[in-house]
PDB file of C-alpha atoms in Angstrom:
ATOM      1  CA  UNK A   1      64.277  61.782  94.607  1.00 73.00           C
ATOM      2  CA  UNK A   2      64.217  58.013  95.876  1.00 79.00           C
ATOM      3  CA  UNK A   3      68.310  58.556  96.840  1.00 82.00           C
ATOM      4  CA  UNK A   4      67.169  61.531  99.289  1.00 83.00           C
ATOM      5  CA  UNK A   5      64.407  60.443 100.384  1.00 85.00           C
ATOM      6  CA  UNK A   6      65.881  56.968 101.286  1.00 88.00           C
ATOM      7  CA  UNK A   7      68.768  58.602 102.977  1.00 89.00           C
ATOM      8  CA  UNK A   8      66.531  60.990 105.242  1.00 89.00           C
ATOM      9  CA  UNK A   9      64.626  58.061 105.912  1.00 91.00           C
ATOM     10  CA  UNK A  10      67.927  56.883 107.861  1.00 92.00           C
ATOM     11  CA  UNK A  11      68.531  60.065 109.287  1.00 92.00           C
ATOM     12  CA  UNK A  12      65.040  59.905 111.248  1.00 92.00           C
ATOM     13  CA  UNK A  13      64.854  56.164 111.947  1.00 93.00           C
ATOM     14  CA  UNK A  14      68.102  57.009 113.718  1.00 93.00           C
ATOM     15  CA  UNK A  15      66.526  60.274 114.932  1.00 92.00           C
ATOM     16  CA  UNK A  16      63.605  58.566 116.261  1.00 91.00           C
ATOM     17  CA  UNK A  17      65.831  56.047 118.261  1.00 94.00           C
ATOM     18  CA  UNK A  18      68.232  58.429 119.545  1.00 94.00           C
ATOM     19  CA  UNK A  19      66.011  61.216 120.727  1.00 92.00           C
ATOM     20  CA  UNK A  20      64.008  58.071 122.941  1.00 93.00           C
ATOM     21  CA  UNK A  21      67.578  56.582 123.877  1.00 94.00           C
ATOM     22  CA  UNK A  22      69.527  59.390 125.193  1.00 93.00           C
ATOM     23  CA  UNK A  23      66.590  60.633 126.876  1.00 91.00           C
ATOM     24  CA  UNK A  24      66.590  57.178 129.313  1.00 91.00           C
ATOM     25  CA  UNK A  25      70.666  56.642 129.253  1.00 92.00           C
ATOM     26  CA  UNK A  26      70.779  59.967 130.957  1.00 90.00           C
ATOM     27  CA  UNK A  27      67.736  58.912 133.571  1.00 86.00           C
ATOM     28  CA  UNK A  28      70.760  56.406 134.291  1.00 85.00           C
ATOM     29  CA  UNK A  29      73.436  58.446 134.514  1.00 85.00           C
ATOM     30  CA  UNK A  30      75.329  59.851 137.306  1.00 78.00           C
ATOM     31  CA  UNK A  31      73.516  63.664 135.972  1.00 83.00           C
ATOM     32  CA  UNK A  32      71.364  65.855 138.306  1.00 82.00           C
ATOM     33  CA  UNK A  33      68.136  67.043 137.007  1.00 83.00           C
ATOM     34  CA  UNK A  34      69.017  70.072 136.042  1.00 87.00           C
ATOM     35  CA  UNK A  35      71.540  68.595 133.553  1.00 88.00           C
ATOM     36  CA  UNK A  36      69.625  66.283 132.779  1.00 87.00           C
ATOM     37  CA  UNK A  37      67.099  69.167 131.093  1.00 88.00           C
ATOM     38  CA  UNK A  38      70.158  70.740 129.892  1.00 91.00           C
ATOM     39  CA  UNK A  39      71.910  67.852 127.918  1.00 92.00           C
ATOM     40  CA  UNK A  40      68.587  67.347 126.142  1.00 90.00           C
ATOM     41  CA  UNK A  41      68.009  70.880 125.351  1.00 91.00           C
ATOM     42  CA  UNK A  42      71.285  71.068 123.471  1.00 94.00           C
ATOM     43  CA  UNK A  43      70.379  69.261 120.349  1.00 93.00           C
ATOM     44  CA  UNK A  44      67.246  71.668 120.297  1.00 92.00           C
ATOM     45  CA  UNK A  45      70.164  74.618 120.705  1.00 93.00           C
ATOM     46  CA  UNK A  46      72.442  73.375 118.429  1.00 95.00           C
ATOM     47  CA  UNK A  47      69.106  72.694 115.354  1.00 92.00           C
ATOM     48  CA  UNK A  48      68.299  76.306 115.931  1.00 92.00           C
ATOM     49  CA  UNK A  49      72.035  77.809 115.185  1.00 93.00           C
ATOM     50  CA  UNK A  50      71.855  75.682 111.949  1.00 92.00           C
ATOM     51  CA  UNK A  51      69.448  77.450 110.586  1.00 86.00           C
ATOM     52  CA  UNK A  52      71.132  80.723 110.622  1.00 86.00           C
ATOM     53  CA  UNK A  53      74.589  79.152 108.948  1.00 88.00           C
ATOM     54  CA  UNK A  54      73.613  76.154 107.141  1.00 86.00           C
ATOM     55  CA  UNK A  55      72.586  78.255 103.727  1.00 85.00           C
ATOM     56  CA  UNK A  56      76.163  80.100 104.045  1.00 86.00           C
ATOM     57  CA  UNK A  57      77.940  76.325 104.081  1.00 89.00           C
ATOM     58  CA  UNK A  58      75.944  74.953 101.229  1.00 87.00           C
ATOM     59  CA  UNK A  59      76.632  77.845  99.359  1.00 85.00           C
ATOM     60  CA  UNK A  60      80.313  77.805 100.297  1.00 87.00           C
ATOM     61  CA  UNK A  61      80.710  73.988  99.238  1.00 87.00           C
ATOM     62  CA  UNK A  62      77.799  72.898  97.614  1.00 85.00           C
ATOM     63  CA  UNK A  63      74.956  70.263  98.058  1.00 85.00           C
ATOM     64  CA  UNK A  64      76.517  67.027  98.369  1.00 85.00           C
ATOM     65  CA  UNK A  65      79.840  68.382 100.394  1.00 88.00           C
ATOM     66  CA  UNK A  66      77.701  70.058 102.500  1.00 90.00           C
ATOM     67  CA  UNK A  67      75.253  66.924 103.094  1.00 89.00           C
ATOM     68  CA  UNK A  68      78.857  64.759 103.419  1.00 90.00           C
ATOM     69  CA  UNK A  69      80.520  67.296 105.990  1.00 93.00           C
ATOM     70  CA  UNK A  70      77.367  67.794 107.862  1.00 93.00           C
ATOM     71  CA  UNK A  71      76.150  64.214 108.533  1.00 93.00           C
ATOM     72  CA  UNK A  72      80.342  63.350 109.147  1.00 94.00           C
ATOM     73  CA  UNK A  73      79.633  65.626 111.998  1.00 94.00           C
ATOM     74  CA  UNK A  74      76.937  63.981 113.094  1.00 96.00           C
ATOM     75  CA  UNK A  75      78.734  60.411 113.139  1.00 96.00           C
ATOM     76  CA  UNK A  76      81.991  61.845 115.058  1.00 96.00           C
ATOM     77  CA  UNK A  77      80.016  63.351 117.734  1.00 96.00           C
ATOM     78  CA  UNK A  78      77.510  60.512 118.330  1.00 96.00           C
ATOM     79  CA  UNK A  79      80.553  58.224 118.559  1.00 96.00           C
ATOM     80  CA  UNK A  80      82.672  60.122 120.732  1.00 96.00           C
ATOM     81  CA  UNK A  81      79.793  59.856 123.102  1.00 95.00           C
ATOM     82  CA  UNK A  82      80.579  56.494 124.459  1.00 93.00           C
ATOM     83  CA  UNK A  83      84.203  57.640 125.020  1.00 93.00           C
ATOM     84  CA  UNK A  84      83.745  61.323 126.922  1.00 92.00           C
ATOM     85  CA  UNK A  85      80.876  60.519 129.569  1.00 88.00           C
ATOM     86  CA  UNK A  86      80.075  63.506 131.126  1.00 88.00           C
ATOM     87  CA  UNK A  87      77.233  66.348 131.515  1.00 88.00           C
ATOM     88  CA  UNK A  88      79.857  68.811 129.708  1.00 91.00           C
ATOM     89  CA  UNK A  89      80.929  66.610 126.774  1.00 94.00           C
ATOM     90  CA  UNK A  90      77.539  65.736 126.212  1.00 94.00           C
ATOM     91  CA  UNK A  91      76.146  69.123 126.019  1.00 95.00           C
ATOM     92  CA  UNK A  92      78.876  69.862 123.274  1.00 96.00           C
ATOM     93  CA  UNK A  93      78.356  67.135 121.489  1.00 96.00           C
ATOM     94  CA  UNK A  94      74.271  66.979 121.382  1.00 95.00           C
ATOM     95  CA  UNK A  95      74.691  70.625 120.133  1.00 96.00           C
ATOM     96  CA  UNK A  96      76.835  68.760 117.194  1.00 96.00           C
ATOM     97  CA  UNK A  97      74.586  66.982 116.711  1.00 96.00           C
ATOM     98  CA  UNK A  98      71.417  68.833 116.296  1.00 95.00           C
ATOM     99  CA  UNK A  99      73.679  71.202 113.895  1.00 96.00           C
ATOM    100  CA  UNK A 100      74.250  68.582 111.937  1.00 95.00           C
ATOM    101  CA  UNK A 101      70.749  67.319 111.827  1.00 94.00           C
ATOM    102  CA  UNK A 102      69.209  70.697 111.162  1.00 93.00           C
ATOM    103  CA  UNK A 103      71.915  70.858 108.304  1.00 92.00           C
ATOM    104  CA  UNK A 104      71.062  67.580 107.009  1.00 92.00           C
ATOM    105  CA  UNK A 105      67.613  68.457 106.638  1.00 92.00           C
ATOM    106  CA  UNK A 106      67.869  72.400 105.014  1.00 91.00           C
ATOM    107  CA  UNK A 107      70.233  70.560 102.269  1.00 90.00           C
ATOM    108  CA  UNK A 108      68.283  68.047 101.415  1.00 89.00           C
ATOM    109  CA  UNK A 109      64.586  69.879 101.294  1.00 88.00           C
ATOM    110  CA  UNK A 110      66.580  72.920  99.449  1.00 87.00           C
ATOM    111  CA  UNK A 111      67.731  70.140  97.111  1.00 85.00           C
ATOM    112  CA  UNK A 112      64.170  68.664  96.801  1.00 86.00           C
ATOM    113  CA  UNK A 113      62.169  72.384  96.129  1.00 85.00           C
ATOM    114  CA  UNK A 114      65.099  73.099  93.650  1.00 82.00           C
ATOM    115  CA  UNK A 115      64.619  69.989  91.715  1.00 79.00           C
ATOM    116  CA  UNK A 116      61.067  69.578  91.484  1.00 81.00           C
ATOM    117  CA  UNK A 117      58.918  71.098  89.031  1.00 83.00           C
ATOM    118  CA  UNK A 118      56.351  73.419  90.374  1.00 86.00           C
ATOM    119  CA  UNK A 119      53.604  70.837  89.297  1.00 89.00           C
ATOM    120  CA  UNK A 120      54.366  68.318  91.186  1.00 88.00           C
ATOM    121  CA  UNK A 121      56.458  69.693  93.898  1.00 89.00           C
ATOM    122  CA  UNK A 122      53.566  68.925  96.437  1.00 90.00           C
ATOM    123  CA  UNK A 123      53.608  65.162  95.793  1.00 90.00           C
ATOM    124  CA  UNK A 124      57.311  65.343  96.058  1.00 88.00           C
ATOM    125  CA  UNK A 125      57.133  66.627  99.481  1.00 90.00           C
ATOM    126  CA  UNK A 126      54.255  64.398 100.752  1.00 91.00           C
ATOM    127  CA  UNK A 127      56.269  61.532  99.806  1.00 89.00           C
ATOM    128  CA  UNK A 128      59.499  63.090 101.274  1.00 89.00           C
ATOM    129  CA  UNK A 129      57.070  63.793 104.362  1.00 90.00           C
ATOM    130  CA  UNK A 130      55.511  60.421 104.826  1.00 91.00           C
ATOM    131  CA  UNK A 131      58.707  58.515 104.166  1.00 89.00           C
ATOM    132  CA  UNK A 132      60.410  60.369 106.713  1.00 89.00           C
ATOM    133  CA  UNK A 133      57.771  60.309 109.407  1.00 91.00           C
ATOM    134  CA  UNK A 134      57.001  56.715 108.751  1.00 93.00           C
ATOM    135  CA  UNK A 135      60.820  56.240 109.831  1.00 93.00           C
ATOM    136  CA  UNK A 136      60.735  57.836 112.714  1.00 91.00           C
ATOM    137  CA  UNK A 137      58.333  56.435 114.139  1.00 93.00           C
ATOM    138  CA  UNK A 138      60.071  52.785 113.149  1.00 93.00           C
ATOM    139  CA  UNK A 139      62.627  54.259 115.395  1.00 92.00           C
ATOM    140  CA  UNK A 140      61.497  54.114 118.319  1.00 92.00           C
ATOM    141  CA  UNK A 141      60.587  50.451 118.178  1.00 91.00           C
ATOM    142  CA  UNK A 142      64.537  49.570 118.544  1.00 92.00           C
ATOM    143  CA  UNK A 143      64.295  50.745 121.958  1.00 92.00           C
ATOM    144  CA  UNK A 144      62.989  47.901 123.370  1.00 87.00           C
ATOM    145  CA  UNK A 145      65.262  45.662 121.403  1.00 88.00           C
ATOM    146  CA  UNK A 146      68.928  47.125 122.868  1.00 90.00           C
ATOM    147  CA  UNK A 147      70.813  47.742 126.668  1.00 91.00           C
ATOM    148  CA  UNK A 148      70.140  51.233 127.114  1.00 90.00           C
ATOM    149  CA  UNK A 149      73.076  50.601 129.724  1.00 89.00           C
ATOM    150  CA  UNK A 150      75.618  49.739 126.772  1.00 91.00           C
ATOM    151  CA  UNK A 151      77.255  51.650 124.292  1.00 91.00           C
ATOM    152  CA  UNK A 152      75.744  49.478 121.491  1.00 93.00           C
ATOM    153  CA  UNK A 153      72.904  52.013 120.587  1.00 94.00           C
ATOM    154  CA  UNK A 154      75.651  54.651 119.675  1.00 95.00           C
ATOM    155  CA  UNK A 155      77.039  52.066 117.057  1.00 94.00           C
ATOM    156  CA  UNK A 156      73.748  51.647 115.625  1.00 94.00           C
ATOM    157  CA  UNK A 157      72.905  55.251 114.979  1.00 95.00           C
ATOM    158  CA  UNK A 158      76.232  55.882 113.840  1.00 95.00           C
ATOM    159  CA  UNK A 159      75.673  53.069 111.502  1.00 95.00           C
ATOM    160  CA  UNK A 160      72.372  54.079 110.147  1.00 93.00           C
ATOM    161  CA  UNK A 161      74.148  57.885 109.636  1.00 93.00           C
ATOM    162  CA  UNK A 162      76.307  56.513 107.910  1.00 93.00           C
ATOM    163  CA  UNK A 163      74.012  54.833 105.472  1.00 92.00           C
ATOM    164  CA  UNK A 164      72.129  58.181 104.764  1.00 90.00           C
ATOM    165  CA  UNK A 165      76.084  59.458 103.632  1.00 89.00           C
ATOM    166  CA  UNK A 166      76.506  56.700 101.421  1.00 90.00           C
ATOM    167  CA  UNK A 167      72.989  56.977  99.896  1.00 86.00           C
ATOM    168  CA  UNK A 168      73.428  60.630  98.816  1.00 84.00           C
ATOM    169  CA  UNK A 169      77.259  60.266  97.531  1.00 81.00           C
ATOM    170  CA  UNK A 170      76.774  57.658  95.562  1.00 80.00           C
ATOM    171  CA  UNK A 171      73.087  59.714  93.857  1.00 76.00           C
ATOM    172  CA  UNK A 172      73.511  60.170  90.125  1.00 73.00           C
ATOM    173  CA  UNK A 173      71.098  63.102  90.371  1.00 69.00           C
ATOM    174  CA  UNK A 174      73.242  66.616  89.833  1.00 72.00           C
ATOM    175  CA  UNK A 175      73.249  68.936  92.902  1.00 72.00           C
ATOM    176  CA  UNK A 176      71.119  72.283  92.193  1.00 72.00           C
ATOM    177  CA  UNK A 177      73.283  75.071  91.068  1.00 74.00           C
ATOM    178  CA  UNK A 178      73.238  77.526  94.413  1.00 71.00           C
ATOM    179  CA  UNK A 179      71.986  81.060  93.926  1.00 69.00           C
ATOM    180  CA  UNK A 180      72.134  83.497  96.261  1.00 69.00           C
ATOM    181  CA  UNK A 181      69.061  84.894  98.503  1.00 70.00           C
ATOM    182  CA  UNK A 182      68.491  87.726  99.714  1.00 75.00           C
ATOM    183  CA  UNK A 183      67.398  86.740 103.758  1.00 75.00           C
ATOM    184  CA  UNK A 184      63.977  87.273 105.198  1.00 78.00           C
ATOM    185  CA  UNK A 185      64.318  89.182 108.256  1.00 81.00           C
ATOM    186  CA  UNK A 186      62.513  87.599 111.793  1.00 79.00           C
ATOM    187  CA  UNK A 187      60.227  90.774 112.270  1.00 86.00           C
ATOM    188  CA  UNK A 188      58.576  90.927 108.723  1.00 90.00           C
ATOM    189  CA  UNK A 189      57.884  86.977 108.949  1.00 86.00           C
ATOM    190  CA  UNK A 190      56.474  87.329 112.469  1.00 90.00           C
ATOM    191  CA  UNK A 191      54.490  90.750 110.889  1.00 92.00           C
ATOM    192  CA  UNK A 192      53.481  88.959 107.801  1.00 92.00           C
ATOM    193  CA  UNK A 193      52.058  85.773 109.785  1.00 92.00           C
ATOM    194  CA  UNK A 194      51.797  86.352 113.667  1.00 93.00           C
ATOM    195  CA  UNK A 195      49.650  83.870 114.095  1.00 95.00           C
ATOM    196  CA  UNK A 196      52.066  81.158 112.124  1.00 93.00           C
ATOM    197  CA  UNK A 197      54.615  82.566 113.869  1.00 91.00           C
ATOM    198  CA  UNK A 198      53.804  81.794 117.320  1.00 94.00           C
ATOM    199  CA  UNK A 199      51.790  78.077 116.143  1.00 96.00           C
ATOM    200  CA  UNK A 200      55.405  77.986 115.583  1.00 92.00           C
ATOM    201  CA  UNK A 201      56.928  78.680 118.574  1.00 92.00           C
ATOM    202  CA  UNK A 202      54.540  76.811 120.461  1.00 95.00           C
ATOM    203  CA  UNK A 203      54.040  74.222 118.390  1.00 94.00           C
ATOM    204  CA  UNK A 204      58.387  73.640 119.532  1.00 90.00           C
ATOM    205  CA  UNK A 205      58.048  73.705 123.164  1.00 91.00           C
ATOM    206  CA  UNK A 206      55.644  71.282 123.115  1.00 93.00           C
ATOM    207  CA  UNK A 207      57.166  68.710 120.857  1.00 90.00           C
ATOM    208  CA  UNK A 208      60.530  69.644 121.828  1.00 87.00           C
ATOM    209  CA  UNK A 209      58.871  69.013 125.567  1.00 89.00           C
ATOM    210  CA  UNK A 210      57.059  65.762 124.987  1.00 90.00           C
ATOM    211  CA  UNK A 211      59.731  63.950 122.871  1.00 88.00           C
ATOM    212  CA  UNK A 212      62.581  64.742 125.462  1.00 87.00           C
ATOM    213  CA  UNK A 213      61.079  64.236 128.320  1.00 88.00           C
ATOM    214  CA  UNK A 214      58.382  61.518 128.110  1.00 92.00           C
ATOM    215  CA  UNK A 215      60.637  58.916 127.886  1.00 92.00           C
ATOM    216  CA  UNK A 216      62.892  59.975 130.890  1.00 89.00           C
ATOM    217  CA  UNK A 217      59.609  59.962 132.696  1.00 91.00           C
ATOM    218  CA  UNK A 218      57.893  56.706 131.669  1.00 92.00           C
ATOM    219  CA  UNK A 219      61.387  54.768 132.821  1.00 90.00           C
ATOM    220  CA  UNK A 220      61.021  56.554 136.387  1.00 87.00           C
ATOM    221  CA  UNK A 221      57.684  55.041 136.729  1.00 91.00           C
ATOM    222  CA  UNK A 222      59.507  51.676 135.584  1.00 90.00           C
ATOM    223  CA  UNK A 223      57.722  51.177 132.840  1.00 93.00           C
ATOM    224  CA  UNK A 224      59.265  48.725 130.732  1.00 91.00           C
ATOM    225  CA  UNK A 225      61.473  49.679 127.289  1.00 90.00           C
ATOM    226  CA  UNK A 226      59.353  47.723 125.171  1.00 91.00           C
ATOM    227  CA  UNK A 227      56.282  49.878 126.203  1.00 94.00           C
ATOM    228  CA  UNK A 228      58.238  52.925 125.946  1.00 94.00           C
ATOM    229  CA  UNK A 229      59.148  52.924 122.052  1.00 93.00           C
ATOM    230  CA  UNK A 230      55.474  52.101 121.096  1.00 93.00           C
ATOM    231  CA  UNK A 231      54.075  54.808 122.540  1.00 93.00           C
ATOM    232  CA  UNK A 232      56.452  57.426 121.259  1.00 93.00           C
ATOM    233  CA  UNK A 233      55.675  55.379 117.947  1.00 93.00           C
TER     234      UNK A 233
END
């Protein structure tokens, strides 16, 4: 699992960086508030559609074509931000990119539960966990190290996408054959596990809350970059 878990790795260090980034570029931009809130709700929107087509695409394609097409999304919409400024564009392409994210993530933990034994599928996922947490936290500490002002962070997380893509294409670990599912309707999970079921839902305005809109706040008290990625770390 060291190929997925390596790649997902870069995924969220560049996740962790770009969440913290785009949320103080747009306290810079020419955008009201109200786009402001909207712009960084879009990669929440666009995370949420994936996970009602994202099992349709990796069974169309597959594993690794899906993982390829998906984070390829992700790398032309993140660098086509530079080059369409604009509360609009943005929207779009933070939808994009959430998609892609979401998509990246359903592939590769399908991937991970299909492959590992029942046995030890627990320690699989702590280390997929903990590896993938650890980096993106690490994220956040490039924030005080760029221009926010610049279009330099877009290269980097386009760069560190583009890692994750080569990690997983050149795996020598076969793709799990796909089987088909029968899906598991809304109602009987939130009848099943109401409580679980709004933890859920709450547990996502919150975080989806805090991690968009800290940062934009801490820079409008002027609080310096530096200070800003370590305590999102």
């Amino acid at each position: 699992i060291g190929a997925l878990v390596l790649a997902t790795s870069a995924v969220q260090l560049a996740n962790g960086f770009f969440g913290t980034f785009i949320s103080l570029r747009l306290t810079i931009e020419d955008f009201d508030t109200t786009m402001v809130g909207v712009v960084l709700s879009a990669y929440f929107a666009g995370f949420t559609a994936a996970a009602f087509f994202c099992t349709d695409i990796i069974a169309r394609v597959g594993h690794i074509r899906a993982y390829a097409a998906l984070a390829g999304m992700v790398i032309a919409a993140t660098a086509a931000m530079p080059l369409l400024p604009g509360s609009l564009s943005w929207f779009a392409l933070r939808a994009v990119i959430g998609f892609g994210c979401a998509g990246i993530f359903v592939t590769t933990e399908s991937w991970l539960n299909a492959k590992a034994v029942p046995e030890k599928r627990g320690r699989v996922f702590s280390l997929y966990m903990v590896g993938t947490f650890v980096a993106l936290a690490l994220g956040q500490l490039l924030i005080g190290r760029v221009e926010i002002a610049s279009a330099a962070p877009f290269g980097i997380i386009v760069t560190l996408f583009a890692l994750a893509l080569v990690f997983v294409s050149m795996t020598r670990v076969e793709p799990p054959q796909v089987q088909t599912v029968a899906p598991l309707p809304y109602g009987l999970l939130a009848r099943a596990a109401p409580t679980a079921f709004a933890g859920a839902i709450l547990s996502g305005l919150i975080t989806g809350a805090f991690y968009a809109l800290i940062p934009a706040w801490m820079q409008a008290e002027s609080i310096d970059q530096q200070t800003i990625g370590v305590v999102m770390l």
